[in-house]
Amino acid sequence: MLYLIGLGLSYKSDITVRGLEAIKRCDRVYLEHYTSILMAASKEELEEFYGKPVILADRELVESCSEEIIRNSDKENVAFLVVGDPFGATTHTDLVLRAKKQNTPVEIIHNASVMNAVGSCGLQLYNFGQTISMVFFTDNWRPDSWYDKILENRKIGLHTLVLLDIKVKEQSIENMARGRLIYEPPRYMSISECCEQLLEIEEKRNTQAYTADTPVVAISRLGSATQTFKSGTIEELATYDSGEPLHSLVILGRQCHELEIEYLLEFCDDRDRFKQDVLKDQQFFKPAPWVPPQEE
């Protein structure tokens, strides 16, 4: 059996009882180690908690050498551990498909992820549209395909969850080209970096999917003891010190319920100003009032 097991957001004990029982039955245990990190537990702490050695699975192993993970899983029990929920990244869907092609039984054990825990900032999950990922810009690579998804969400009034980039066990272009197995230090995108990149692409596109005054809420270390929220405009949060990782951002949609606004007021510096920013922003993409057709 191949088990895909969600670990939750932060602590070693966030795993479900069912997930822990499955791990204890496994011969090999892999920990996916590039789409997210478990903020309050190290590899060694997990090994002690599970009573099993844990193999770190980087991007190369999962995407290019997945056969190693699936190997003998028709005869052995193999666990593939994912921070959050197993289907929080499309890579893991691919792993399941590969296993099924080999007639390997697969069992999924779900857990909390940013996709549902984001509701703790006060925004209603029903009001979210497409989720986007914000990657680190480089001198010659500044992708902006995500901009169109924000625009689509905003046109129909929905919030946009922005997942911020992390770089774990990544090579520089030079080292990759020279075939040197030298890895860069881990990097985690901050809220301010994300907001700066949002503003840069809006200036480039200039179609006002959002503006510098669009309200957003910063989410830091979701699910941990130091979880924090900060609401303000994109421009304001472009200078916000969000502290230790991990971080996410939500761009508010036009259909912001009064209870959502009331909740977000707890996280802003100036309640009156933030409320006015939200009300002003709700005019963007607001449908024109219905006018009955004239009778002939």
XYZ file of N, CA, C and O in Angstrom, residues 202-294:
372
model
N 1.150 45.158 -11.623
C 0.008 46.029 -11.927
C 0.467 47.251 -12.716
O -0.213 47.684 -13.660
N 1.616 47.775 -12.363
C 2.144 48.917 -13.115
C 2.447 48.522 -14.559
O 2.204 49.287 -15.492
N 2.919 47.286 -14.726
C 3.234 46.792 -16.070
C 1.961 46.528 -16.878
O 1.852 46.945 -18.036
N 0.993 45.855 -16.272
C -0.242 45.495 -16.978
C -1.178 46.694 -17.119
O -1.838 46.871 -18.129
N -1.317 47.432 -16.026
C -2.113 48.665 -16.013
C -3.566 48.448 -16.432
O -4.143 49.250 -17.162
N -4.165 47.354 -15.960
C -5.596 47.120 -16.222
C -6.401 47.079 -14.924
O -7.567 46.711 -14.935
N -5.762 47.403 -13.821
C -6.409 47.541 -12.517
C -7.177 46.287 -12.090
O -8.319 46.357 -11.668
N -6.503 45.150 -12.185
C -7.031 43.964 -11.515
C -7.099 44.251 -10.021
O -7.937 43.725 -9.293
N -6.191 45.104 -9.572
C -6.141 45.631 -8.208
C -5.356 46.927 -8.295
O -4.780 47.258 -9.346
N -5.327 47.673 -7.202
C -4.538 48.901 -7.156
C -3.694 48.889 -5.884
O -3.805 47.974 -5.057
N -2.883 49.922 -5.717
C -2.089 50.040 -4.496
C -2.981 50.148 -3.268
O -2.576 49.800 -2.156
N -4.231 50.609 -3.457
C -5.168 50.797 -2.340
C -6.102 49.613 -2.119
O -7.004 49.692 -1.280
N -5.899 48.538 -2.864
C -6.748 47.355 -2.679
C -6.477 46.711 -1.318
O -5.317 46.465 -0.970
N -7.514 46.415 -0.537
C -7.310 45.801 0.784
C -6.843 44.346 0.672
O -7.295 43.595 -0.197
N -5.944 43.975 1.546
C -5.425 42.617 1.628
C -5.278 42.239 3.101
O -5.313 43.101 3.982
N -5.093 40.949 3.354
C -4.791 40.494 4.708
C -3.598 39.551 4.635
O -3.567 38.618 3.830
N -2.591 39.837 5.441
C -1.388 39.007 5.525
C -1.603 37.938 6.583
O -2.121 38.219 7.670
N -1.177 36.721 6.257
C -1.325 35.585 7.172
C 0.062 35.000 7.410
O 0.737 34.573 6.469
N 0.493 34.994 8.653
C 1.843 34.530 8.979
C 1.795 33.377 9.971
O 1.076 33.426 10.964
N 2.541 32.320 9.632
C 2.728 31.152 10.504
C 1.380 30.531 10.896
O 1.134 30.232 12.066
N 0.545 30.337 9.894
C -0.806 29.818 10.103
C -0.777 28.465 10.813
O -0.066 27.546 10.409
N -1.533 28.358 11.889
C -1.639 27.110 12.626
C -0.600 26.927 13.715
O -0.611 25.917 14.422
N 0.308 27.902 13.867
C 1.343 27.795 14.902
C 0.987 28.671 16.103
O 0.029 29.439 16.073
N 1.820 28.588 17.127
C 1.578 29.383 18.333
C 1.795 30.868 18.080
O 1.284 31.706 18.823
N 2.547 31.224 17.019
C 2.830 32.628 16.715
C 2.032 33.102 15.494
O 2.429 34.072 14.834
N 0.957 32.433 15.192
C 0.090 32.829 14.071
C -0.342 34.286 14.218
O -0.773 34.719 15.282
N -0.206 35.056 13.138
C -0.633 36.455 13.169
C -1.313 36.831 11.859
O -1.052 36.232 10.816
N -2.166 37.865 11.940
C -2.837 38.421 10.766
C -2.607 39.927 10.750
O -2.487 40.565 11.794
N -2.558 40.482 9.559
C -2.396 41.929 9.412
C -3.181 42.371 8.189
O -2.940 41.897 7.079
N -4.142 43.278 8.393
C -4.934 43.780 7.273
C -4.540 45.213 6.963
O -4.178 45.995 7.842
N -4.591 45.538 5.682
C -4.233 46.862 5.204
C -4.305 46.865 3.689
O -4.836 45.930 3.088
N -3.769 47.884 3.048
C -3.735 47.917 1.595
C -2.439 47.261 1.101
O -1.503 47.048 1.883
N -2.399 46.955 -0.189
C -1.189 46.367 -0.765
C 0.002 47.295 -0.535
O 1.091 46.847 -0.162
N -0.198 48.576 -0.742
C 0.884 49.540 -0.565
C 1.376 49.567 0.879
O 2.584 49.617 1.141
N 0.449 49.517 1.839
C 0.838 49.528 3.254
C 1.625 48.281 3.618
O 2.643 48.355 4.320
N 1.192 47.123 3.137
C 1.857 45.874 3.509
C 3.148 45.634 2.738
O 3.898 44.713 3.058
N 3.423 46.493 1.744
C 4.696 46.400 1.021
C 5.869 46.805 1.910
O 7.024 46.539 1.570
N 5.583 47.410 3.070
C 6.637 47.772 4.030
C 6.432 47.048 5.369
O 7.059 47.405 6.371
N 5.584 46.043 5.380
C 5.247 45.317 6.616
C 6.294 44.249 6.919
O 6.665 43.461 6.045
N 6.774 44.210 8.146
C 7.700 43.171 8.590
C 6.881 41.998 9.111
O 6.335 42.043 10.210
N 6.811 40.945 8.314
C 5.935 39.817 8.650
C 6.604 38.764 9.523
O 5.985 37.788 9.915
N 7.888 38.942 9.828
C 8.561 38.025 10.743
C 8.920 36.697 10.099
O 9.072 36.580 8.880
N 9.046 35.675 10.937
C 9.473 34.356 10.481
C 8.436 33.744 9.531
O 7.246 34.047 9.623
N 8.873 32.866 8.608
C 7.923 32.194 7.708
C 7.101 31.162 8.476
O 7.416 30.869 9.633
N 6.062 30.663 7.849
C 5.608 30.790 6.459
C 4.528 31.869 6.341
O 3.866 32.167 7.326
N 4.332 32.396 5.117
C 3.377 33.483 4.915
C 2.445 33.207 3.732
O 2.813 32.505 2.793
N 1.253 33.791 3.812
C 0.299 33.809 2.706
C -0.361 35.186 2.709
O -0.264 35.937 3.677
N -1.051 35.488 1.613
C -1.721 36.770 1.478
C -3.085 36.529 0.849
O -3.240 35.630 0.023
N -4.074 37.314 1.256
C -5.385 37.253 0.609
C -5.726 38.631 0.064
O -5.681 39.628 0.794
N -6.039 38.681 -1.223
C -6.509 39.913 -1.860
C -8.031 39.898 -1.803
O -8.660 38.964 -2.308
N -8.611 40.902 -1.170
C -10.055 40.905 -0.974
C -10.805 41.064 -2.296
O -10.353 41.757 -3.206
N -11.956 40.430 -2.367
C -12.843 40.574 -3.505
C -13.914 41.618 -3.217
O -14.084 42.075 -2.084
N -14.642 41.961 -4.257
C -15.665 43.008 -4.125
C -16.790 42.581 -3.185
O -17.341 43.401 -2.451
N -17.137 41.303 -3.203
C -18.245 40.842 -2.367
C -17.739 40.499 -0.967
O -17.642 39.333 -0.582
N -17.403 41.524 -0.222
C -16.895 41.341 1.130
C -18.031 41.581 2.118
O -18.536 42.701 2.256
N -18.433 40.519 2.804
C -19.569 40.589 3.725
C -19.218 41.463 4.926
O -18.058 41.566 5.335
N -20.232 42.105 5.508
C -19.996 43.011 6.639
C -19.373 42.286 7.828
O -18.580 42.866 8.576
N -19.684 40.996 8.005
C -19.060 40.236 9.089
C -17.585 39.982 8.803
O -16.757 39.960 9.732
N -17.236 39.801 7.531
C -15.828 39.650 7.160
C -15.067 40.933 7.457
O -13.957 40.908 8.008
N -15.658 42.058 7.088
C -15.016 43.355 7.337
C -14.818 43.568 8.836
O -13.745 43.990 9.294
N -15.848 43.262 9.606
C -15.760 43.446 11.057
C -14.630 42.613 11.655
O -13.899 43.074 12.546
N -14.459 41.394 11.153
C -13.390 40.515 11.643
C -12.013 41.089 11.293
O -11.095 41.122 12.124
N -11.868 41.577 10.052
C -10.581 42.096 9.597
C -10.177 43.380 10.307
O -8.984 43.705 10.384
N -11.151 44.112 10.834
C -10.846 45.353 11.545
C -9.982 45.102 12.783
O -9.282 46.001 13.257
N -10.023 43.860 13.297
C -9.217 43.516 14.465
C -7.716 43.496 14.145
O -6.888 43.549 15.043
N -7.375 43.428 12.851
C -5.978 43.243 12.471
C -5.359 44.454 11.783
O -4.252 44.361 11.262
N -6.054 45.593 11.769
C -5.526 46.756 11.059
C -5.095 47.847 12.043
O -5.477 47.828 13.214
N -4.317 48.799 11.558
C -3.838 49.898 12.395
C -4.888 50.992 12.565
O -5.009 51.589 13.635
N -5.615 51.258 11.486
C -6.614 52.335 11.494
C -7.929 51.753 11.015
O -8.151 51.550 9.817
N -8.838 51.474 11.950
C -10.083 50.781 11.633
C -10.953 51.581 10.653
O -11.489 51.024 9.690
N -11.087 52.870 10.909
C -11.947 53.697 10.044
C -11.387 53.768 8.624
O -12.129 53.652 7.646
N -10.081 53.947 8.536
C -9.471 54.047 7.213
C -9.594 52.731 6.454
O -9.891 52.725 5.254
N -9.355 51.619 7.142
C -9.436 50.321 6.464
C -10.853 50.059 5.965
O -11.051 49.573 4.845
N -11.834 50.399 6.791
C -13.221 50.191 6.375
C -13.538 51.023 5.139
O -14.205 50.544 4.208
N -13.048 52.246 5.101
C -13.265 53.099 3.924
C -12.540 52.544 2.697
O -13.067 52.606 1.584
N -11.350 51.971 2.910
C -10.613 51.355 1.796
C -11.394 50.184 1.206
O -11.437 50.006 -0.017
N -12.006 49.396 2.089
C -12.795 48.256 1.610
C -14.016 48.743 0.839
O -14.317 48.243 -0.260
N -14.731 49.699 1.394
C -15.931 50.212 0.729
C -15.595 50.843 -0.621
O -16.325 50.664 -1.602
N -14.480 51.555 -0.679
C -14.051 52.164 -1.937
C -13.682 51.088 -2.956
O -14.042 51.180 -4.136
N -12.994 50.062 -2.502
C -12.556 49.006 -3.405
C -13.730 48.206 -3.963
O -13.642 47.638 -5.054
N -14.817 48.142 -3.208
C -15.979 47.379 -3.668
C -16.627 47.990 -4.907
O -17.445 47.332 -5.561
N -16.253 49.205 -5.247
C -16.793 49.837 -6.451
C -16.118 49.296 -7.720
O -16.676 49.398 -8.804
N -14.904 48.730 -7.552
C -14.235 48.139 -8.703
C -15.017 46.916 -9.189
O -15.418 46.058 -8.399
N -15.266 46.853 -10.487
C -15.959 45.735 -11.134
C -17.394 45.579 -10.648
O -18.010 44.532 -10.841
N -17.910 46.612 -9.969
C -19.296 46.523 -9.508
C -20.226 46.578 -10.721
O -20.115 47.491 -11.555
N -21.138 45.624 -10.864
C -22.015 45.630 -12.031
C -22.878 46.890 -12.074
O -23.281 47.424 -11.039
N -23.133 47.351 -13.268
C -24.022 48.514 -13.423
C -25.429 48.130 -12.967
O -25.840 46.975 -13.101
N -26.165 49.074 -12.378
C -27.533 48.757 -11.935
C -28.399 48.333 -13.120
O -28.237 48.823 -14.245
N -29.289 47.419 -12.844
C -30.161 46.894 -13.884
C -31.184 47.966 -14.307
O -31.795 48.641 -13.472
N -31.315 48.117 -15.575
C -32.272 49.081 -16.129
C -33.253 48.303 -16.988
O -32.840 47.594 -17.929
N -34.550 48.392 -16.699
C -35.519 47.631 -17.496
C -35.525 48.117 -18.940
O -35.322 49.319 -19.192
N -35.682 47.207 -19.868
C -35.698 47.619 -21.288
C -36.905 48.511 -21.560
O -37.971 48.358 -20.955
N -36.690 49.459 -22.467
C -37.761 50.361 -22.817
C -38.806 49.651 -23.696
O -38.453 48.853 -24.561
